[in-house]
Tab-separated table of N, CA and C in Angstrom:
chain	number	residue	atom	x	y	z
F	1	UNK	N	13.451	1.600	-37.339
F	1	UNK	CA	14.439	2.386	-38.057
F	1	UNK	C	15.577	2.729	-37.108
F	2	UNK	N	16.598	2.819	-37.595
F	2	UNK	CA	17.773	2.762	-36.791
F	2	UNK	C	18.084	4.586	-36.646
F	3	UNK	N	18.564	4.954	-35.650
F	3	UNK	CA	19.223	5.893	-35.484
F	3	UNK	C	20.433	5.937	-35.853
F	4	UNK	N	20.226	7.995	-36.613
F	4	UNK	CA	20.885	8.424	-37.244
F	4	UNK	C	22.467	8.752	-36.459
F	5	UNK	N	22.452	9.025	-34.787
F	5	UNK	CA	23.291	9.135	-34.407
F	5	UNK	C	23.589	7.880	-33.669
F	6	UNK	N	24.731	7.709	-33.187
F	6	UNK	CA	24.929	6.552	-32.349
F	6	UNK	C	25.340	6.466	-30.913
F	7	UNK	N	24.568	5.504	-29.908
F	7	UNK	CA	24.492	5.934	-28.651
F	7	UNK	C	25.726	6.479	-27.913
F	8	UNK	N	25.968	6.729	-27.159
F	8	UNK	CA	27.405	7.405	-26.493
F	8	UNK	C	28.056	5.811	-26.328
F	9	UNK	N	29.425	5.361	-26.069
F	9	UNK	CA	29.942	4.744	-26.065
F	9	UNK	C	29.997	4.024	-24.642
F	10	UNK	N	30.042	4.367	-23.645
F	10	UNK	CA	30.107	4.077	-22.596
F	10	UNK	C	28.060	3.844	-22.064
F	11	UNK	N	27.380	4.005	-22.665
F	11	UNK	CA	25.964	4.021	-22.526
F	11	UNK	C	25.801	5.006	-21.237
F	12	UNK	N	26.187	6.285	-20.936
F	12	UNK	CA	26.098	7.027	-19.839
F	12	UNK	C	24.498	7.225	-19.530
F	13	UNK	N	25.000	7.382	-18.457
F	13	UNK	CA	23.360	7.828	-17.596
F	13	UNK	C	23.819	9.722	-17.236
F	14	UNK	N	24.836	10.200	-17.545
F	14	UNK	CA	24.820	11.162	-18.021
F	14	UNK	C	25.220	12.032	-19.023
F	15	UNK	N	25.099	13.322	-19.234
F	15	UNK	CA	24.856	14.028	-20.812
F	15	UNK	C	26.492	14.962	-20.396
F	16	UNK	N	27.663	14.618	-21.055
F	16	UNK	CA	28.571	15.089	-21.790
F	16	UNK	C	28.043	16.502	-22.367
F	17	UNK	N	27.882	17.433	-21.863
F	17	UNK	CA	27.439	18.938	-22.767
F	17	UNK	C	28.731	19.341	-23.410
F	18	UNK	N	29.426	18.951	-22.916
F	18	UNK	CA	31.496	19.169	-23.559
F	18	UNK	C	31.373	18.625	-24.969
F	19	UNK	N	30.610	17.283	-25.155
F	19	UNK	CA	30.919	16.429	-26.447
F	19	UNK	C	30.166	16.372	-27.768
F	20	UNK	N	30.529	16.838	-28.876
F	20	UNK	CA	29.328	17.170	-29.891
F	20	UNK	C	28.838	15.841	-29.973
F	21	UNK	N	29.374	14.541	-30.056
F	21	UNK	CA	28.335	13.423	-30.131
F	21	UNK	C	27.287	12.817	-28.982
F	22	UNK	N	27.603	13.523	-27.834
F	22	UNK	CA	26.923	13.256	-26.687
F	22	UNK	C	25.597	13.764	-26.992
F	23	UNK	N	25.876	15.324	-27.358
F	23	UNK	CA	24.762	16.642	-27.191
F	23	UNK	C	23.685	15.933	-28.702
F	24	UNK	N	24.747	15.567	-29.866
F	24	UNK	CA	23.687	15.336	-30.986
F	24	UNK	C	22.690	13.748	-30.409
F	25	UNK	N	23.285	12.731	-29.554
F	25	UNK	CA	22.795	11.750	-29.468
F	25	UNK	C	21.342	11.785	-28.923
F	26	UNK	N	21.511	12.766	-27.189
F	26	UNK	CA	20.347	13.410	-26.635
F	26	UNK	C	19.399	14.072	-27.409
F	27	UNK	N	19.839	15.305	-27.948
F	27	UNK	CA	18.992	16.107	-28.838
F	27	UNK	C	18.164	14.933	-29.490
F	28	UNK	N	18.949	14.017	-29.976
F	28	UNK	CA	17.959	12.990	-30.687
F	28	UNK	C	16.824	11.964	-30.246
F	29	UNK	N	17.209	11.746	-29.183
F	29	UNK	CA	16.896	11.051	-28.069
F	29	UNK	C	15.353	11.517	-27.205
F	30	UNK	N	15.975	12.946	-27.379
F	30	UNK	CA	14.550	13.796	-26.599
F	30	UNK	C	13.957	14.200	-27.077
F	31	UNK	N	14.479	14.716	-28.664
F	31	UNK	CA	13.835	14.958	-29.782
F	31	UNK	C	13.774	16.395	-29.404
F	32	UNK	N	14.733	16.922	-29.070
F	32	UNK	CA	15.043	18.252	-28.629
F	32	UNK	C	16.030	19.246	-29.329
F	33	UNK	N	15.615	20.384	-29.215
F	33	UNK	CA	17.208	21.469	-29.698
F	33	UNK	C	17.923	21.277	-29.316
F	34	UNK	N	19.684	21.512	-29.596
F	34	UNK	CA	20.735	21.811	-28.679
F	34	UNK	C	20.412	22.767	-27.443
F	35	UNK	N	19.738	24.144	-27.982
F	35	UNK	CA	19.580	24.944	-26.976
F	35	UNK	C	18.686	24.860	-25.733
F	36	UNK	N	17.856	23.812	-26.211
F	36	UNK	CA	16.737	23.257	-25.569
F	36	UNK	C	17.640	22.351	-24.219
F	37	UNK	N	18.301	21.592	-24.858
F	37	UNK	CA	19.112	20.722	-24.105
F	37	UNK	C	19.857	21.063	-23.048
F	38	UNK	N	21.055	22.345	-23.637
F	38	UNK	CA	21.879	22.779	-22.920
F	38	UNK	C	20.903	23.740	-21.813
F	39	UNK	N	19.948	24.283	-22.146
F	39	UNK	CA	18.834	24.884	-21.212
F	39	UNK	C	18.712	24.063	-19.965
F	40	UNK	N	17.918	23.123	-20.361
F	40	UNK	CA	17.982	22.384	-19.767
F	40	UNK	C	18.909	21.637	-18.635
F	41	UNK	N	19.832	21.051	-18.933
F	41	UNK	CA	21.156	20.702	-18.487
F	41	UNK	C	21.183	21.806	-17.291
F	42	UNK	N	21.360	22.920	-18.129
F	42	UNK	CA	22.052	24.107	-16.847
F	42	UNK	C	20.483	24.552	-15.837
F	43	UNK	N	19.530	24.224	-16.037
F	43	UNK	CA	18.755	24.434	-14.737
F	43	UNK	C	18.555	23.202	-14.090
F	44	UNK	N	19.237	21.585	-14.746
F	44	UNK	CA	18.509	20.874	-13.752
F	44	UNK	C	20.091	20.213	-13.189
F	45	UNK	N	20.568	19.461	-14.111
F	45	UNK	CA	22.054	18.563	-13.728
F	45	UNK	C	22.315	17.542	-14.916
F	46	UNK	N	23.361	17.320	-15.041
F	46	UNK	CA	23.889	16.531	-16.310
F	46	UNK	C	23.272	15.114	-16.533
F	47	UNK	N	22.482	14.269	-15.330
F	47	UNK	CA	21.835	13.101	-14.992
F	47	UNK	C	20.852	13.572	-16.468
F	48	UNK	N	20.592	12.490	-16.803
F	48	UNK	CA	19.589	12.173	-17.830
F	48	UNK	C	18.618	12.016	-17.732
F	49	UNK	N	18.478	11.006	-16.560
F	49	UNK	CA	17.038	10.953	-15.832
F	49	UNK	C	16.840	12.167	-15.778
F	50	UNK	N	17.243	13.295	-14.840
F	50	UNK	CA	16.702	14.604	-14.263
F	50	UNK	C	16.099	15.483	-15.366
F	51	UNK	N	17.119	15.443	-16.580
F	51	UNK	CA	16.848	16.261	-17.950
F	51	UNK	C	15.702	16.143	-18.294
F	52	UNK	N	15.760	14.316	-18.909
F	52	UNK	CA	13.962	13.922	-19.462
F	52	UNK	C	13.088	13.962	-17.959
F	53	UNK	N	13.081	14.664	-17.156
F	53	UNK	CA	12.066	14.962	-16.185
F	53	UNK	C	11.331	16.290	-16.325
F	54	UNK	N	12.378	16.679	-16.300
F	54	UNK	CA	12.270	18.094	-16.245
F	54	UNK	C	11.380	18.250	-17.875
F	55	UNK	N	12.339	17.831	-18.941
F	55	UNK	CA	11.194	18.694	-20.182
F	55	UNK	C	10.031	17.263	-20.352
F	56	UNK	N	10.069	16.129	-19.415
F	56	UNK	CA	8.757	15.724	-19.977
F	56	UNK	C	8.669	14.712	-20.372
F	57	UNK	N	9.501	14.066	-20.934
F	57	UNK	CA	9.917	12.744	-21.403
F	57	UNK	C	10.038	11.653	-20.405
F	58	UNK	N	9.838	10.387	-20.551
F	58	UNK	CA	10.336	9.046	-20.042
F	58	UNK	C	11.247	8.638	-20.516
F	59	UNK	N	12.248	7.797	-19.977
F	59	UNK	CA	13.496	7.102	-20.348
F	59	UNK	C	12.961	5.805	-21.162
């Protein structure tokens, strides 16, 4: 099944918290809240890798 949002454009290896399609793509991605996300984000670093480390996930 295809996703509802669509990947960031540039395929970043990091998370845009500035961009509502960045934040909805992740959220989707991690299967996470916004608040969850932006939580996130601000205790670890915008890297993606670091994010899905931190709450748990694999890339």
């Amino acid at each position: 099944m295809a996703s509802s949002v669509s990947q960031p454009m540039s395929r970043q290896r990091h998370i845009d918290i500035y961009s509502p399609q960045d934040r909805a793509y992740w959220c989707e991605r991690f299967g996470v809240s916004e608040d969850v996300l932006r939580q996130a984000v601000k205790l670890t670093s915008t890297r993606a890798s670091t994010v899905a480390a931190h709450l748990g996930i694999s890339l």
